[in-house]
CSV table of C-alpha atoms in Angstrom, one decimal:
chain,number,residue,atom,x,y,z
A,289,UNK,CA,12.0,-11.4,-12.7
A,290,UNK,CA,8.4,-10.4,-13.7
A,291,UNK,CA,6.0,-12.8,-15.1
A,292,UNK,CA,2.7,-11.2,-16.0
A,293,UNK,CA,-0.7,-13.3,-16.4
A,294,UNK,CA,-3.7,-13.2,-18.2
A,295,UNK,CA,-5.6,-13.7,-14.2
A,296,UNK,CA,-4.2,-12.6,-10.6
A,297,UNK,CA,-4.8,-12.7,-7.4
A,298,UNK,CA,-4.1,-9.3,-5.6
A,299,UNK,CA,-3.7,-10.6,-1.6
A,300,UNK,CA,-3.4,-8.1,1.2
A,301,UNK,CA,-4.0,-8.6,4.9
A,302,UNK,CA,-4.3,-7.1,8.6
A,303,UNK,CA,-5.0,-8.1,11.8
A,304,UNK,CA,-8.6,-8.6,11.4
A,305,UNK,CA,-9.5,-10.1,7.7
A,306,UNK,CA,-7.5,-11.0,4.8
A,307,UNK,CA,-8.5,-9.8,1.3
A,308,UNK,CA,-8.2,-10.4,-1.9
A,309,UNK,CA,-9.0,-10.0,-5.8
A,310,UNK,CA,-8.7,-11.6,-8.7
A,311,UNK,CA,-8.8,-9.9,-11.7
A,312,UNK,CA,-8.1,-11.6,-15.7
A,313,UNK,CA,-7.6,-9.5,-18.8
A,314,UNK,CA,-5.4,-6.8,-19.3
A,315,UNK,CA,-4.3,-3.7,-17.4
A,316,UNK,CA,-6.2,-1.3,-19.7
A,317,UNK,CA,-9.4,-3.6,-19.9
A,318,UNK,CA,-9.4,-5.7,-16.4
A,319,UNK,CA,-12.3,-7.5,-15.1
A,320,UNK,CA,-13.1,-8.6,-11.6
A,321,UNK,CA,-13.2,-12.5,-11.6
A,322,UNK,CA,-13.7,-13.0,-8.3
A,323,UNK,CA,-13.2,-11.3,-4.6
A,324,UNK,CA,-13.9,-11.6,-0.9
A,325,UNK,CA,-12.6,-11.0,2.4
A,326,UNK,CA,-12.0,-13.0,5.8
A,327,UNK,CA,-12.2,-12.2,8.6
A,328,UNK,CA,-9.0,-13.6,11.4
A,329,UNK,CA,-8.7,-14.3,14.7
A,330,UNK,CA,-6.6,-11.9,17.0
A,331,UNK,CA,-2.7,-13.1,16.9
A,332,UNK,CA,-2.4,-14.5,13.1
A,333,UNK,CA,-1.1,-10.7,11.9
A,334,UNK,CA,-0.2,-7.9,13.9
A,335,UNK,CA,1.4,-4.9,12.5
A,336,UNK,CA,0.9,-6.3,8.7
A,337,UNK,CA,3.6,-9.0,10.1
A,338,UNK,CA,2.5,-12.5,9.9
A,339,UNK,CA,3.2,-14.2,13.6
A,340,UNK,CA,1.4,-17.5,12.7
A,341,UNK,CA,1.8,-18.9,9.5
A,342,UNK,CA,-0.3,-22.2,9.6
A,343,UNK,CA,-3.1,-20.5,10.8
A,344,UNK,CA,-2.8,-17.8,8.1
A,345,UNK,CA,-2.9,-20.8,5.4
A,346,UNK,CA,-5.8,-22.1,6.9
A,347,UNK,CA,-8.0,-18.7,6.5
A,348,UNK,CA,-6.5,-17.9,3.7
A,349,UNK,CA,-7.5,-21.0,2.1
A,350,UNK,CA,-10.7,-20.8,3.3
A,351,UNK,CA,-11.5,-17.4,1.4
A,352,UNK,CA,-10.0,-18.8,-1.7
A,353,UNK,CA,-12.9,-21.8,-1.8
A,354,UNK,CA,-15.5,-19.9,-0.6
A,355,UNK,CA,-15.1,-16.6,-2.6
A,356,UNK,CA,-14.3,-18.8,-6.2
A,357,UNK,CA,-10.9,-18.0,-7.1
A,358,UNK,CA,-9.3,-19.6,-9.9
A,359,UNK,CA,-6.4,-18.5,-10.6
A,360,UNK,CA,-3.1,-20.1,-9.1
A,361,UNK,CA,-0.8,-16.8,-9.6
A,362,UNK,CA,-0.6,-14.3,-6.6
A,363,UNK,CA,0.7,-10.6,-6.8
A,364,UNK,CA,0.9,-10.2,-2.6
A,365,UNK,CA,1.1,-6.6,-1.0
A,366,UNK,CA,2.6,-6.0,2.0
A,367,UNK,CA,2.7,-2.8,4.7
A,368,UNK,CA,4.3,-2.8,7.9
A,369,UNK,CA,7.4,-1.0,9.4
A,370,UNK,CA,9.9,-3.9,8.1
A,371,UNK,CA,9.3,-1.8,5.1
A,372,UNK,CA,11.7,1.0,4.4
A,373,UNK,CA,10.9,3.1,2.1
A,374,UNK,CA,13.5,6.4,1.7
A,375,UNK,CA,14.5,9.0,-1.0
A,376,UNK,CA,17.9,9.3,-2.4
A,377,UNK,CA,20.1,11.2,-5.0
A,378,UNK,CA,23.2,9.3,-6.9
A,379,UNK,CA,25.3,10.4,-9.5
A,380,UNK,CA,24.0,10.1,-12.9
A,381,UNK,CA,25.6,6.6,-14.9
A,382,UNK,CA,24.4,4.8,-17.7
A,383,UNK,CA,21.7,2.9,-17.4
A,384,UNK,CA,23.3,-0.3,-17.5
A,385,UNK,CA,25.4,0.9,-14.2
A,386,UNK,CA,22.4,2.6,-12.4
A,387,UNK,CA,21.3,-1.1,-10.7
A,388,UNK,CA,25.1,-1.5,-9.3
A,389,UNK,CA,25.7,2.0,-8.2
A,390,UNK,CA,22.4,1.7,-5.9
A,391,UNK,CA,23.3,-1.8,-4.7
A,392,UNK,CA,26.9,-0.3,-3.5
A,393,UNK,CA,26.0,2.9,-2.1
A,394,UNK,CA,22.1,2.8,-0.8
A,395,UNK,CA,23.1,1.5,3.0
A,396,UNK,CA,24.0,5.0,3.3
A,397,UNK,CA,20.2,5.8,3.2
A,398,UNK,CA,19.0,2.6,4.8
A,399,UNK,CA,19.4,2.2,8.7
A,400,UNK,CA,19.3,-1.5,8.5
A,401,UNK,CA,22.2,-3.9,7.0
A,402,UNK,CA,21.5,-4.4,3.2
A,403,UNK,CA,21.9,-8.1,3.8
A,404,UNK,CA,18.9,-8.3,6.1
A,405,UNK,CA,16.7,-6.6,3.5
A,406,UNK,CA,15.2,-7.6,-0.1
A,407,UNK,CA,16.1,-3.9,-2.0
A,408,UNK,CA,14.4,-2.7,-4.9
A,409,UNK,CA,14.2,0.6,-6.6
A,410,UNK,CA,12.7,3.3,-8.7
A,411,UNK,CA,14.1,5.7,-10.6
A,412,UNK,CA,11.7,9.2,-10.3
A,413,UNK,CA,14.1,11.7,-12.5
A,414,UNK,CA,17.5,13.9,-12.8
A,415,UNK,CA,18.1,16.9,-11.1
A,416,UNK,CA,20.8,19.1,-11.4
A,417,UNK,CA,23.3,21.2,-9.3
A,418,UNK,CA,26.7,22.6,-8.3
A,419,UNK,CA,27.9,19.1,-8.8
A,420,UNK,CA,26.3,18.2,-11.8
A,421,UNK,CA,23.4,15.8,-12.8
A,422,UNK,CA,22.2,13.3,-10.2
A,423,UNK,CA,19.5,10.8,-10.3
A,424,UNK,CA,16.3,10.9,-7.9
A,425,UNK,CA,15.2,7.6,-6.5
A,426,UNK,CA,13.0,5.6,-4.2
A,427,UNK,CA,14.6,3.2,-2.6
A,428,UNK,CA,12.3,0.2,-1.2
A,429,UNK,CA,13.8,-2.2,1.4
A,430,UNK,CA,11.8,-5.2,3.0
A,431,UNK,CA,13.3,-7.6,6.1
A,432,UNK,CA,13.8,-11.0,4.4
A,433,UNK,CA,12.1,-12.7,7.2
A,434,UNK,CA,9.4,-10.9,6.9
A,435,UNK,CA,9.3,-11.6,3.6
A,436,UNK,CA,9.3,-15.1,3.7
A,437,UNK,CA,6.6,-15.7,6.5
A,438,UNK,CA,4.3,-14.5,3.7
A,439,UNK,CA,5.9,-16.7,0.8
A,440,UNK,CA,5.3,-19.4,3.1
A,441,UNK,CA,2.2,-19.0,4.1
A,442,UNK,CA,0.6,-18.3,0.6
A,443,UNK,CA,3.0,-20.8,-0.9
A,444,UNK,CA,1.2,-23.4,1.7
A,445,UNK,CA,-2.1,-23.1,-0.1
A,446,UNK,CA,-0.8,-24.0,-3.2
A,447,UNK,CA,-0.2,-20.7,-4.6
A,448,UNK,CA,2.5,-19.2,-6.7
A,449,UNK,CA,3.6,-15.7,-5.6
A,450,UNK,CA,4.7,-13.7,-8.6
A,451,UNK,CA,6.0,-10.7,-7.0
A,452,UNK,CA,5.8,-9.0,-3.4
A,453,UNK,CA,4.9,-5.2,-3.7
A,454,UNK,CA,4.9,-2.1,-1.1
A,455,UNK,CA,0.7,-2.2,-0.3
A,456,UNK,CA,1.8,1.3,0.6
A,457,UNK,CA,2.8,2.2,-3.4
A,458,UNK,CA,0.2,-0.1,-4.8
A,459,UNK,CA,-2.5,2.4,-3.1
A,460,UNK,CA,0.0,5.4,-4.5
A,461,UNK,CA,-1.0,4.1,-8.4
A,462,UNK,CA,-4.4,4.1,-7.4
A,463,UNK,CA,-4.3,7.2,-6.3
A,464,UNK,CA,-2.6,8.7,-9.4
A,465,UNK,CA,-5.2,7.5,-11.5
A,466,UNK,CA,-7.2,10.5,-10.3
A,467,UNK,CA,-4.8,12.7,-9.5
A,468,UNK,CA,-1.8,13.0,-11.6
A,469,UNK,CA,-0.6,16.8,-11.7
A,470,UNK,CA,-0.6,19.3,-9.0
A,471,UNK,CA,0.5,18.8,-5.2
A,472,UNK,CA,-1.4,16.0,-2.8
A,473,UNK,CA,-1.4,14.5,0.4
A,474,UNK,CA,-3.0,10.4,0.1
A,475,UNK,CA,-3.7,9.6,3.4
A,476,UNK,CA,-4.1,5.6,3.4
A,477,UNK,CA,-4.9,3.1,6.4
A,478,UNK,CA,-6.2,-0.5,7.7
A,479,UNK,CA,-6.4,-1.8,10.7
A,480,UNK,CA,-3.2,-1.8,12.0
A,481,UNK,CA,-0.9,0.9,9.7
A,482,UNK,CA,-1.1,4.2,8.5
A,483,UNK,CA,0.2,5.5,5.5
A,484,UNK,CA,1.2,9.3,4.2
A,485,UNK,CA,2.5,10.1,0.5
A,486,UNK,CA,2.9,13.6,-0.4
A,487,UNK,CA,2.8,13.2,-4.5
A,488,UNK,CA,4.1,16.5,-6.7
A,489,UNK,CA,2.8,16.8,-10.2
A,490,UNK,CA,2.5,12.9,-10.1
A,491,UNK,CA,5.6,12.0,-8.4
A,492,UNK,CA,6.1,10.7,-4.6
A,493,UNK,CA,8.0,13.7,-2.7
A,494,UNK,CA,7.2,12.2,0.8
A,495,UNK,CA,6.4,8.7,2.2
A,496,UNK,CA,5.8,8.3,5.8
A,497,UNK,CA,4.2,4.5,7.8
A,498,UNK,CA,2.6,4.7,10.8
A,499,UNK,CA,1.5,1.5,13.2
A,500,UNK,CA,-1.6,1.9,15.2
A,501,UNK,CA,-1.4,-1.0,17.4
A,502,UNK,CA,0.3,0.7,20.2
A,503,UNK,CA,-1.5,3.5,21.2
A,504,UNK,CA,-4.8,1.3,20.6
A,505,UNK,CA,-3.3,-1.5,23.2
A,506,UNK,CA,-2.4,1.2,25.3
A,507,UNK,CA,-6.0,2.2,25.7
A,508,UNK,CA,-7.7,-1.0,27.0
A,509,UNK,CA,-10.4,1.7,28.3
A,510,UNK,CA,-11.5,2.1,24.5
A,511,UNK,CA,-15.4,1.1,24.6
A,512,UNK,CA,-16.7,1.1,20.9
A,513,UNK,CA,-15.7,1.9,17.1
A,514,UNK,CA,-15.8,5.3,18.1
A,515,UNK,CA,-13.2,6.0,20.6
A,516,UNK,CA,-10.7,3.9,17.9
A,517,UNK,CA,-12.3,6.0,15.0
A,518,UNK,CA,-10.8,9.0,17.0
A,519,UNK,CA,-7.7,7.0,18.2
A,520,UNK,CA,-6.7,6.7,14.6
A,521,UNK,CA,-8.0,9.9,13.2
A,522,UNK,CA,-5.8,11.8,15.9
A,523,UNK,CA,-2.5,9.5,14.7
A,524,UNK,CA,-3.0,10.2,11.1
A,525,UNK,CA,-3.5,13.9,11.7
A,526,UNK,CA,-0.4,14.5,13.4
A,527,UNK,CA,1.2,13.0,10.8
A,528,UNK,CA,-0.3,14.6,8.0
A,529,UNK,CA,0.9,17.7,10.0
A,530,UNK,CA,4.2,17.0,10.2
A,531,UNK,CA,4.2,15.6,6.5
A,532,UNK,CA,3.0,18.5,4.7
A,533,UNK,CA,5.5,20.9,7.2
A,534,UNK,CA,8.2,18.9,6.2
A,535,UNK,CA,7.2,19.4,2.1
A,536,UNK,CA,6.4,23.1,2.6
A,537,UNK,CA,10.2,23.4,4.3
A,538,UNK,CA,11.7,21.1,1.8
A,539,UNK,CA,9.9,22.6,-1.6
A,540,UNK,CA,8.6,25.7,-0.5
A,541,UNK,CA,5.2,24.9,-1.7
A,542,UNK,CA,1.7,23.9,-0.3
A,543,UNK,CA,-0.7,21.0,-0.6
A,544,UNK,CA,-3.5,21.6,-2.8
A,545,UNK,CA,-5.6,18.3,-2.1
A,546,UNK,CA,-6.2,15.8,0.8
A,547,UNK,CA,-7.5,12.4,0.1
A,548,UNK,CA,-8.2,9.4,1.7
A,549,UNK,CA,-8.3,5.6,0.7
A,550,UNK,CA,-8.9,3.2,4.3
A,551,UNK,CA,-10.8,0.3,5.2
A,552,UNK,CA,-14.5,0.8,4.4
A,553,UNK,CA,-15.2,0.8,7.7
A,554,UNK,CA,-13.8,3.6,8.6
A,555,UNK,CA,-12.2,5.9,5.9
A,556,UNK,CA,-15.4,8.3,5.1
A,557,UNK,CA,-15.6,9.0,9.2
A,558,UNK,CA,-11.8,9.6,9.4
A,559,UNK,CA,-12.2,11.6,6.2
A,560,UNK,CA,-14.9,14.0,8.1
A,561,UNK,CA,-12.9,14.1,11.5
A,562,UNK,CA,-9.9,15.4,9.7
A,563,UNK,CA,-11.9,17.8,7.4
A,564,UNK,CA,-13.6,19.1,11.1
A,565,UNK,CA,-9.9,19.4,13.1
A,566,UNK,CA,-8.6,21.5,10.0
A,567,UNK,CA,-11.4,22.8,8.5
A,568,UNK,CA,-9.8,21.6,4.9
A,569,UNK,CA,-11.6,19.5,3.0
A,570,UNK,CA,-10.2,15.9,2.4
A,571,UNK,CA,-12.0,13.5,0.1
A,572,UNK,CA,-12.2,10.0,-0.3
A,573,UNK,CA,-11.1,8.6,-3.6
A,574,UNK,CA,-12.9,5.5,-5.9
A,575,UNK,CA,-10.6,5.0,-8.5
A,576,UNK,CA,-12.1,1.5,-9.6
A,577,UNK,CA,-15.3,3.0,-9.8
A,578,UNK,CA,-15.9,1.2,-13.3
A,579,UNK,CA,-14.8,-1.9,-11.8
A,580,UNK,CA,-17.5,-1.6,-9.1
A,581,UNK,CA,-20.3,-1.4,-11.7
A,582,UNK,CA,-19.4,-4.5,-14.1
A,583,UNK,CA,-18.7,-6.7,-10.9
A,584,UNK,CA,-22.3,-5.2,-9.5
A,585,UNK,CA,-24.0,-6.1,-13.0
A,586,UNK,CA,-22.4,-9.5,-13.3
A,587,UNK,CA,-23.7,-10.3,-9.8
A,588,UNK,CA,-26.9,-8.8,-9.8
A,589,UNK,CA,-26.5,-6.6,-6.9
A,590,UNK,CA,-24.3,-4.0,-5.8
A,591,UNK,CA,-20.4,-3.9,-4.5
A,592,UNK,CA,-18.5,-1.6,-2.5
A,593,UNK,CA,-14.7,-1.6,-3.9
A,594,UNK,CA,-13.7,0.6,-1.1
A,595,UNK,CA,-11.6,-2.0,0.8
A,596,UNK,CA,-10.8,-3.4,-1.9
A,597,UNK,CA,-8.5,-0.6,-4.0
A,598,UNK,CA,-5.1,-2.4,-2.4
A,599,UNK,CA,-5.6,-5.7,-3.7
A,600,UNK,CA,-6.9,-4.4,-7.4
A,601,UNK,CA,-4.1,-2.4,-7.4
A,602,UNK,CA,-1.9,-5.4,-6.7
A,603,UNK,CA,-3.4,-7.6,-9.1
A,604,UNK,CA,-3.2,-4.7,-12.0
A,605,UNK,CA,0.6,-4.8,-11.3
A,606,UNK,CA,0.5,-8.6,-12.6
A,607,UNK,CA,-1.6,-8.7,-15.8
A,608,UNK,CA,-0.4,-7.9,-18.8
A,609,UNK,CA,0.1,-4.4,-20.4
C-alpha cells in the first residue's frame, strides 16, 4: 500500500555519496525543504548494493543532521542489476484479474525464481493480433535481500520507508516531463550504473542497466577523472548502440532525440563525448529547473539540481496528488 505525505524524503545512493531531498506540498506545487549530499567511504555500496549496513546508517544519518531534514517519511530509489526490469504481453482480463494473471504467469519473463524477488507492475496498453487483444506491461522485479539491506539501513536512522522505487523509472518521469511525444533515447548514470530507456510517444519501449564497476576495476592504470570520463562514455555508447538497433529492428522506426541526465560531475562531458563519437547531438535535460530557482532564492545563492533529478523524482512519487 501507498501512503502519500504532505513532506518526503527522496533517498538515492552510490558508491561515493548518498543523496537526498526533501520536498512538502503537493505534486503540482512542490517545494524544496531541504537537500544535500554525502560523500562515503569505498566498500559501504558497490553496484547500488548496500554491502555494509551500519556504516551506511551512520552517513546517512549524518547528512540528515547536517543538511536539516525534517521529515520522518522516506520514498528510497534503488538501481542496480538485482533489478529486473522486462516487457511482457498477457491476455486481456478484467481488471480485477489483471494483478493474478501476472503473479501466475510473469516467471516466464523473469530469469530469477519469483520467490526471491519483490514483483511489481505496470500496465502501458492493449495491443491487438491474430490472437486477439493482449495487454502490454512492464514487469519490475527486485531481489528481496537486496531489498531489505536498504530497509534496514534507513530504517536504523529512525526513518519510515514508504515505498521502494526503480531509481531507473523515477529518472524516466523526469524525463517525460520534457519530452512526452515522439521517439527518445534517456541515457542516465552515477557512479557505479548505467541506464538506457528508449520511450515512444511517452511510453517505455526499451529498458537496458549497465554496471561500471568492472571495467573501471579492471583498469587500475586509470590516472584522473578523464580516463573514467571516457571509460564510461565508451560503456554507455555501446549500449545506446545496441539499444536504438534493437528498437529500429523491433519498431521499424528511428530515435529522434538523445538526452542525458548523470551525476553533475560528469553528465555534460559524457553528453559532448557521445555527441563527438556520433556526431548527433544529445542534450542534457533540467526538468526541475523551477525547483532550482525557488530553492536558490530561499537560500540566497544559487543551486545546481543536476544530481539531484533522482531523488526529487522519488520524493514527487510520495506527496500527494
Amino acid at each position: 500500500m501507498r501512503f502519500y505525505n504532505n513532506s518526503v524524503i527522496g533517498l538515492e545512493a552510490d558508491s561515493k555519496e548518498i543523496r537526498a531531498v526533501e520536498l512538502k506540498g503537493t505534486r503540482k506545487k512542490p517545494v524544496i525543504a531541504a537537500l544535500g549530499s554525502i560523500s562515503i567511504p569505498e566498500g559501504i555500496v558497490r553496484d547500488g548494493r548496500i554491502l555494509d549496513i551500519d556504516k551506511f546508517n551512520v552517513y546517512l544519518q549524518k547528512l540528515i543532521e547536517q543538511n536539516g531534514f525534517k521529515a520522518r517519511e522516506v520514498v528510497i530509489g534503488v538501481n542496480n542489476q538485482d533489478v529486473i526490469v522486462r516487457f511482457a504481453t498477457f491476455p486481456k482480463v478484467p481488471q480485477d484479474k489483471i494483478r493474478n494473471m501476472i503473479r501466475f504467469q510473469a516467471q516466464d519473463y523473469i530469469p530469477i525464481p519469483l520467490e526471491e524477488l519483490q514483483l511489481d507492475y505496470v500496465v502501458l496498453g492493449e495491443e491487438g493480433n491474430d490472437s486477439g487483444a493482449g495487454l502490454n506491461v512492464l514487469l519490475v522485479g527486485a531481489r528481496k535481500k537486496m531489498l531489505n539491506d536498504f530497509i534496514e539501513a534507513v530504517s536504523k536512522s529512525n526513518l519510515t520507508i514508504t515505498e521502494i522505487d526503480s531509481t531507473m523509472l523515477a529518472l524516466g518521469r523526469a524525463a517525460l516531463l520534457e519530452s512526452n511525444d515522439g521517439n527518445f533515447a534517456l541515457i542516465t548514470f552515477n557512479n557505479d550504473i548505467g541506464n538506457i530507456m528508449i520511450f515512444n510517444n511517452g511510453f517505455l519501449a526499451i529498458a537496458r542497466t549497465v554496471s561500471f564497476s568492472n571495467t573501471l576495476l579492471n583498469q587500475p592504470d586509470f590516472e584522473d577523472a578523464e580516463d573514467t570520463l571516457d571509460a564510461i562514455s565508451d560503456i554507455l555508447l555501446g549500449e545506446v548502440r545496441t539499444s536504438v538497433n534493437y528498437f529500429r529492428s523491433q519498431t521499424y522506426q528511428d530515435v529522434a532525440r538523445f538526452c542525458i541526465l548523470g551525476t553533475s560531475t560528469y553528465q555534460n562531458a559524457v553528453a559532448e563525448k557521445l555527441s563527438l563519437a556520433t556526431g548527433l547531438s544529445f542534450e542534457v535535460l533540467e526538468p526541475y529547473k523551477k525547483l532550482e530557482e525557488s530553492i536558490s532564492k530561499g537560500k540566497g545563492k544559487a543551486f545546481n539540481l543536476f544530481g539531484y533529478v533522482a531523488a526529487i523524482s522519488l520524493a514527487l512519487r510520495g506527496l500527494e496528488d
